Amino acid sequence: MPGCCVPFCSNHSRNGWRLYRFPREPNRRLQWTANVNRDQWQPSYASSVCEIHFLEESFEQHRADGWRKLKPNAVPTLFPRNKPARGRKSPKLAAGAAATPGANDGSVSTEAPEGFASTEVEVHMLPSSNGNDPPTRVSRAKARPARTRRTTRRRTVTQKRDVPNAVPSKSLCSKSSCVESREKLADMTRIHDELVEAYAVANSTVNALRSRVDELESTVEILRQHLRHRESGDLQPPS
């Protein structure tokens, strides 16, 4: 018993859904394949589409036997617009408080307020040009930052960061390979169900032929009895 080949449709004949095989006519078969819209896929002899993908006008109306038979020009047109929603991963929580300037290296520096700047003066005696005048004093001022009691302190703050557990890469599979494996499994399942159904039909056909052979053998035996009576001159049919 086959299942529906439309992506994201899990309807199966074992659940009571009616399924219809792809037509053998090339143009209609190509149109069905285009509407099913499966990437890099071609229907097999067992590929089928369930009844929910056809409009009501695609079926023959008011049939006496009640069978939902497709019209010769029926084409599946009802398909889900969007893929089923996948579970969204929860956002990662920020580790600790928001980062502050200078916290990229994991350290925070604090400095004491600056005091008044001190000035260091250097005095150099220059000799007189004639040797009698007293030497001229030249002063050079050099500014130095004042030393305060509060010296620059630096403290290191270690932040604990939550590291997610690493997942082995071998346990993950790419999306394309998973989809391809599922499609192959679905095709093999449909082929198996089709073979089981074909075997049941063939078995019932063989049983019908055997019963027909038995009827023919009994008819031949009756004819032989009639011939024997006719040859013996007895025209009365056997009781």
PDB file of C-alpha atoms in Angstrom, residues 4-182:
ATOM      1  CA  CYS A   4       1.629  10.150  -0.667  1.00  0.00           C
ATOM      2  CA  CYS A   5       4.815  11.425  -2.334  1.00  0.00           C
ATOM      3  CA  VAL A   6       4.050  15.131  -1.764  1.00  0.00           C
ATOM      4  CA  PRO A   7       6.648  16.747   0.540  1.00  0.00           C
ATOM      5  CA  PHE A   8       5.523  17.099   4.167  1.00  0.00           C
ATOM      6  CA  CYS A   9       2.404  14.971   3.528  1.00  0.00           C
ATOM      7  CA  SER A  10       2.228  11.779   5.623  1.00  0.00           C
ATOM      8  CA  ASN A  11      -1.091  10.422   4.325  1.00  0.00           C
ATOM      9  CA  HIS A  12      -1.047   6.698   3.612  1.00  0.00           C
ATOM     10  CA  SER A  13      -3.481   4.214   2.179  1.00  0.00           C
ATOM     11  CA  ARG A  14      -3.336   2.191   5.379  1.00  0.00           C
ATOM     12  CA  ASN A  15      -4.933   5.187   7.135  1.00  0.00           C
ATOM     13  CA  GLY A  16      -7.907   5.221   4.787  1.00  0.00           C
ATOM     14  CA  TRP A  17      -6.693   7.825   2.280  1.00  0.00           C
ATOM     15  CA  ARG A  18      -7.248   7.264  -1.420  1.00  0.00           C
ATOM     16  CA  LEU A  19      -4.106   7.608  -3.495  1.00  0.00           C
ATOM     17  CA  TYR A  20      -3.735   8.005  -7.248  1.00  0.00           C
ATOM     18  CA  ARG A  21      -0.698   6.981  -9.268  1.00  0.00           C
ATOM     19  CA  PHE A  22       1.100   9.278 -11.645  1.00  0.00           C
ATOM     20  CA  PRO A  23      -0.361   9.137 -15.164  1.00  0.00           C
ATOM     21  CA  ARG A  24       1.561   7.357 -17.911  1.00  0.00           C
ATOM     22  CA  GLU A  25       0.956  10.097 -20.463  1.00  0.00           C
ATOM     23  CA  PRO A  26       4.230  12.086 -20.663  1.00  0.00           C
ATOM     24  CA  ASN A  27       2.647  15.564 -20.672  1.00  0.00           C
ATOM     25  CA  ARG A  28       0.357  14.943 -17.704  1.00  0.00           C
ATOM     26  CA  ARG A  29       3.090  13.057 -15.847  1.00  0.00           C
ATOM     27  CA  LEU A  30       5.431  16.018 -16.320  1.00  0.00           C
ATOM     28  CA  GLN A  31       2.741  18.422 -15.089  1.00  0.00           C
ATOM     29  CA  TRP A  32       2.109  16.312 -11.981  1.00  0.00           C
ATOM     30  CA  THR A  33       5.848  16.172 -11.277  1.00  0.00           C
ATOM     31  CA  ALA A  34       6.181  19.952 -11.631  1.00  0.00           C
ATOM     32  CA  ASN A  35       3.252  20.584  -9.263  1.00  0.00           C
ATOM     33  CA  VAL A  36       4.607  18.186  -6.623  1.00  0.00           C
ATOM     34  CA  ASN A  37       7.797  20.286  -6.717  1.00  0.00           C
ATOM     35  CA  ARG A  38      10.399  17.956  -5.244  1.00  0.00           C
ATOM     36  CA  ASP A  39      14.032  18.824  -5.893  1.00  0.00           C
ATOM     37  CA  GLN A  40      15.908  16.439  -8.188  1.00  0.00           C
ATOM     38  CA  TRP A  41      13.196  13.777  -8.045  1.00  0.00           C
ATOM     39  CA  GLN A  42      11.427  11.713 -10.671  1.00  0.00           C
ATOM     40  CA  PRO A  43       8.317   9.618  -9.934  1.00  0.00           C
ATOM     41  CA  SER A  44       8.520   5.844 -10.104  1.00  0.00           C
ATOM     42  CA  TYR A  45       5.791   3.440 -11.142  1.00  0.00           C
ATOM     43  CA  ALA A  46       4.670   3.282  -7.490  1.00  0.00           C
ATOM     44  CA  SER A  47       4.625   7.057  -6.829  1.00  0.00           C
ATOM     45  CA  SER A  48       1.177   8.283  -5.797  1.00  0.00           C
ATOM     46  CA  VAL A  49      -0.624  11.473  -4.706  1.00  0.00           C
ATOM     47  CA  CYS A  50      -3.411  11.410  -2.116  1.00  0.00           C
ATOM     48  CA  GLU A  51      -6.902  12.800  -2.678  1.00  0.00           C
ATOM     49  CA  ILE A  52      -6.516  15.962  -0.574  1.00  0.00           C
ATOM     50  CA  HIS A  53      -4.281  17.546  -3.228  1.00  0.00           C
ATOM     51  CA  PHE A  54      -7.046  17.552  -5.875  1.00  0.00           C
ATOM     52  CA  LEU A  55      -9.941  19.951  -6.275  1.00  0.00           C
ATOM     53  CA  GLU A  56     -13.442  18.546  -5.925  1.00  0.00           C
ATOM     54  CA  GLU A  57     -14.003  19.313  -9.613  1.00  0.00           C
ATOM     55  CA  SER A  58     -11.184  16.899 -10.479  1.00  0.00           C
ATOM     56  CA  PHE A  59     -13.359  13.878  -9.550  1.00  0.00           C
ATOM     57  CA  GLU A  60     -16.207  12.344 -11.514  1.00  0.00           C
ATOM     58  CA  GLN A  61     -19.475  13.374  -9.896  1.00  0.00           C
ATOM     59  CA  HIS A  62     -22.545  11.259  -9.030  1.00  0.00           C
ATOM     60  CA  ARG A  63     -21.017   7.839  -9.675  1.00  0.00           C
ATOM     61  CA  ALA A  64     -23.344   4.953  -8.905  1.00  0.00           C
ATOM     62  CA  ASP A  65     -20.612   2.876  -7.278  1.00  0.00           C
ATOM     63  CA  GLY A  66     -19.470   5.786  -5.070  1.00  0.00           C
ATOM     64  CA  TRP A  67     -15.876   5.476  -6.285  1.00  0.00           C
ATOM     65  CA  ARG A  68     -13.890   8.737  -6.237  1.00  0.00           C
ATOM     66  CA  LYS A  69     -12.420   8.430  -9.706  1.00  0.00           C
ATOM     67  CA  LEU A  70     -10.243  11.153 -11.166  1.00  0.00           C
ATOM     68  CA  LYS A  71     -11.138  12.771 -14.436  1.00  0.00           C
ATOM     69  CA  PRO A  72      -8.745  12.105 -17.353  1.00  0.00           C
ATOM     70  CA  ASN A  73      -7.394  15.666 -17.213  1.00  0.00           C
ATOM     71  CA  ALA A  74      -7.138  15.957 -13.406  1.00  0.00           C
ATOM     72  CA  VAL A  75      -3.991  17.579 -12.010  1.00  0.00           C
ATOM     73  CA  PRO A  76      -3.054  17.998  -8.316  1.00  0.00           C
ATOM     74  CA  THR A  77      -3.074  21.688  -7.379  1.00  0.00           C
ATOM     75  CA  LEU A  78      -3.635  21.844  -3.615  1.00  0.00           C
ATOM     76  CA  PHE A  79      -0.325  21.928  -1.760  1.00  0.00           C
ATOM     77  CA  PRO A  80       0.819  23.525   1.518  1.00  0.00           C
ATOM     78  CA  ARG A  81       2.356  26.943   0.897  1.00  0.00           C
ATOM     79  CA  ASN A  82       4.862  26.879   3.706  1.00  0.00           C
ATOM     80  CA  LYS A  83       7.004  24.226   5.281  1.00  0.00           C
ATOM     81  CA  PRO A  84       6.075  23.096   8.794  1.00  0.00           C
ATOM     82  CA  ALA A  85       7.470  25.373  11.462  1.00  0.00           C
ATOM     83  CA  ARG A  86      10.589  24.099  13.088  1.00  0.00           C
ATOM     84  CA  GLY A  87      11.442  24.541  16.731  1.00  0.00           C
ATOM     85  CA  ARG A  88      13.450  27.687  17.224  1.00  0.00           C
ATOM     86  CA  LYS A  89      16.520  27.538  19.390  1.00  0.00           C
ATOM     87  CA  SER A  90      16.392  29.587  22.539  1.00  0.00           C
ATOM     88  CA  PRO A  91      18.701  32.631  22.426  1.00  0.00           C
ATOM     89  CA  LYS A  92      21.895  32.371  24.388  1.00  0.00           C
ATOM     90  CA  LEU A  93      21.916  34.291  27.635  1.00  0.00           C
ATOM     91  CA  ALA A  94      24.572  36.925  28.011  1.00  0.00           C
ATOM     92  CA  ALA A  95      27.348  35.819  30.341  1.00  0.00           C
ATOM     93  CA  GLY A  96      27.461  38.337  33.162  1.00  0.00           C
ATOM     94  CA  ALA A  97      26.611  42.027  32.865  1.00  0.00           C
ATOM     95  CA  ALA A  98      27.013  44.122  29.716  1.00  0.00           C
ATOM     96  CA  ALA A  99      30.611  44.627  28.638  1.00  0.00           C
ATOM     97  CA  THR A 100      32.178  47.930  29.652  1.00  0.00           C
ATOM     98  CA  PRO A 101      34.920  49.830  27.785  1.00  0.00           C
ATOM     99  CA  GLY A 102      38.255  48.208  28.456  1.00  0.00           C
ATOM    100  CA  ALA A 103      36.739  44.907  29.565  1.00  0.00           C
ATOM    101  CA  ASN A 104      37.688  42.965  26.449  1.00  0.00           C
ATOM    102  CA  ASP A 105      40.956  41.876  28.060  1.00  0.00           C
ATOM    103  CA  GLY A 106      39.149  40.897  31.275  1.00  0.00           C
ATOM    104  CA  SER A 107      40.613  43.760  33.341  1.00  0.00           C
ATOM    105  CA  VAL A 108      39.309  47.040  34.757  1.00  0.00           C
ATOM    106  CA  SER A 109      41.670  49.828  35.699  1.00  0.00           C
ATOM    107  CA  THR A 110      40.872  52.533  38.241  1.00  0.00           C
ATOM    108  CA  GLU A 111      42.970  55.630  38.773  1.00  0.00           C
ATOM    109  CA  ALA A 112      43.078  58.025  41.688  1.00  0.00           C
ATOM    110  CA  PRO A 113      42.118  61.645  40.998  1.00  0.00           C
ATOM    111  CA  GLU A 114      44.953  63.721  39.718  1.00  0.00           C
ATOM    112  CA  GLY A 115      46.517  66.316  41.991  1.00  0.00           C
ATOM    113  CA  PHE A 116      48.273  69.554  41.229  1.00  0.00           C
ATOM    114  CA  ALA A 117      51.188  69.197  38.853  1.00  0.00           C
ATOM    115  CA  SER A 118      54.639  69.932  40.317  1.00  0.00           C
ATOM    116  CA  THR A 119      57.340  71.779  38.428  1.00  0.00           C
ATOM    117  CA  GLU A 120      61.019  70.962  38.583  1.00  0.00           C
ATOM    118  CA  VAL A 121      63.371  73.831  37.758  1.00  0.00           C
ATOM    119  CA  GLU A 122      66.906  73.282  36.582  1.00  0.00           C
ATOM    120  CA  VAL A 123      69.368  76.216  36.816  1.00  0.00           C
ATOM    121  CA  HIS A 124      72.507  76.307  34.699  1.00  0.00           C
ATOM    122  CA  MET A 125      75.293  78.923  35.064  1.00  0.00           C
ATOM    123  CA  LEU A 126      76.598  80.258  31.760  1.00  0.00           C
ATOM    124  CA  PRO A 127      80.070  81.872  31.750  1.00  0.00           C
ATOM    125  CA  SER A 128      80.394  85.516  30.769  1.00  0.00           C
ATOM    126  CA  SER A 129      81.712  86.358  27.349  1.00  0.00           C
ATOM    127  CA  ASN A 130      84.473  88.636  28.696  1.00  0.00           C
ATOM    128  CA  GLY A 131      85.186  86.663  31.833  1.00  0.00           C
ATOM    129  CA  ASN A 132      84.488  89.595  34.213  1.00  0.00           C
ATOM    130  CA  ASP A 133      80.734  89.635  34.345  1.00  0.00           C
ATOM    131  CA  PRO A 134      79.006  87.256  36.665  1.00  0.00           C
ATOM    132  CA  PRO A 135      77.646  84.147  34.964  1.00  0.00           C
ATOM    133  CA  THR A 136      74.123  84.326  33.652  1.00  0.00           C
ATOM    134  CA  ARG A 137      71.591  81.955  35.084  1.00  0.00           C
ATOM    135  CA  VAL A 138      69.309  80.132  32.725  1.00  0.00           C
ATOM    136  CA  SER A 139      66.412  78.300  34.156  1.00  0.00           C
ATOM    137  CA  ARG A 140      64.603  75.412  32.468  1.00  0.00           C
ATOM    138  CA  ALA A 141      61.360  74.282  33.809  1.00  0.00           C
ATOM    139  CA  LYS A 142      60.248  70.697  33.441  1.00  0.00           C
ATOM    140  CA  ALA A 143      56.764  69.745  34.393  1.00  0.00           C
ATOM    141  CA  ARG A 144      56.225  66.471  36.187  1.00  0.00           C
ATOM    142  CA  PRO A 145      52.975  64.957  37.198  1.00  0.00           C
ATOM    143  CA  ALA A 146      52.358  65.324  40.867  1.00  0.00           C
ATOM    144  CA  ARG A 147      52.608  62.231  43.000  1.00  0.00           C
ATOM    145  CA  THR A 148      49.610  61.810  45.154  1.00  0.00           C
ATOM    146  CA  ARG A 149      48.913  59.466  47.940  1.00  0.00           C
ATOM    147  CA  ARG A 150      46.412  57.710  45.810  1.00  0.00           C
ATOM    148  CA  THR A 151      48.405  55.741  43.288  1.00  0.00           C
ATOM    149  CA  THR A 152      47.037  54.092  40.234  1.00  0.00           C
ATOM    150  CA  ARG A 153      45.546  50.790  41.047  1.00  0.00           C
ATOM    151  CA  ARG A 154      44.742  48.043  38.620  1.00  0.00           C
ATOM    152  CA  ARG A 155      42.530  45.152  39.450  1.00  0.00           C
ATOM    153  CA  THR A 156      41.656  42.241  37.291  1.00  0.00           C
ATOM    154  CA  VAL A 157      38.132  41.015  37.187  1.00  0.00           C
ATOM    155  CA  THR A 158      37.695  37.484  35.991  1.00  0.00           C
ATOM    156  CA  GLN A 159      34.411  36.864  34.283  1.00  0.00           C
ATOM    157  CA  LYS A 160      32.977  33.448  34.160  1.00  0.00           C
ATOM    158  CA  ARG A 161      31.590  32.668  30.801  1.00  0.00           C
ATOM    159  CA  ASP A 162      29.239  29.817  30.097  1.00  0.00           C
ATOM    160  CA  VAL A 163      30.723  27.690  27.363  1.00  0.00           C
ATOM    161  CA  PRO A 164      28.128  25.439  25.680  1.00  0.00           C
ATOM    162  CA  ASN A 165      28.938  21.792  25.596  1.00  0.00           C
ATOM    163  CA  ALA A 166      30.558  20.889  22.320  1.00  0.00           C
ATOM    164  CA  VAL A 167      28.503  18.562  20.181  1.00  0.00           C
ATOM    165  CA  PRO A 168      30.474  15.956  18.209  1.00  0.00           C
ATOM    166  CA  SER A 169      30.400  16.765  14.527  1.00  0.00           C
ATOM    167  CA  LYS A 170      29.867  13.079  13.679  1.00  0.00           C
ATOM    168  CA  SER A 171      26.423  13.142  15.302  1.00  0.00           C
ATOM    169  CA  LEU A 172      25.244  15.915  12.988  1.00  0.00           C
ATOM    170  CA  CYS A 173      24.200  15.329   9.438  1.00  0.00           C
ATOM    171  CA  SER A 174      23.652  17.844   6.714  1.00  0.00           C
ATOM    172  CA  LYS A 175      20.131  18.761   5.765  1.00  0.00           C
ATOM    173  CA  SER A 176      20.479  17.558   2.197  1.00  0.00           C
ATOM    174  CA  SER A 177      21.753  14.093   3.176  1.00  0.00           C
ATOM    175  CA  CYS A 178      18.939  13.633   5.720  1.00  0.00           C
ATOM    176  CA  VAL A 179      16.296  14.635   3.188  1.00  0.00           C
ATOM    177  CA  GLU A 180      17.797  12.333   0.560  1.00  0.00           C
ATOM    178  CA  SER A 181      17.849   9.400   2.991  1.00  0.00           C
ATOM    179  CA  ARG A 182      14.221  10.012   3.971  1.00  0.00           C
TER     180      ARG A 182
END
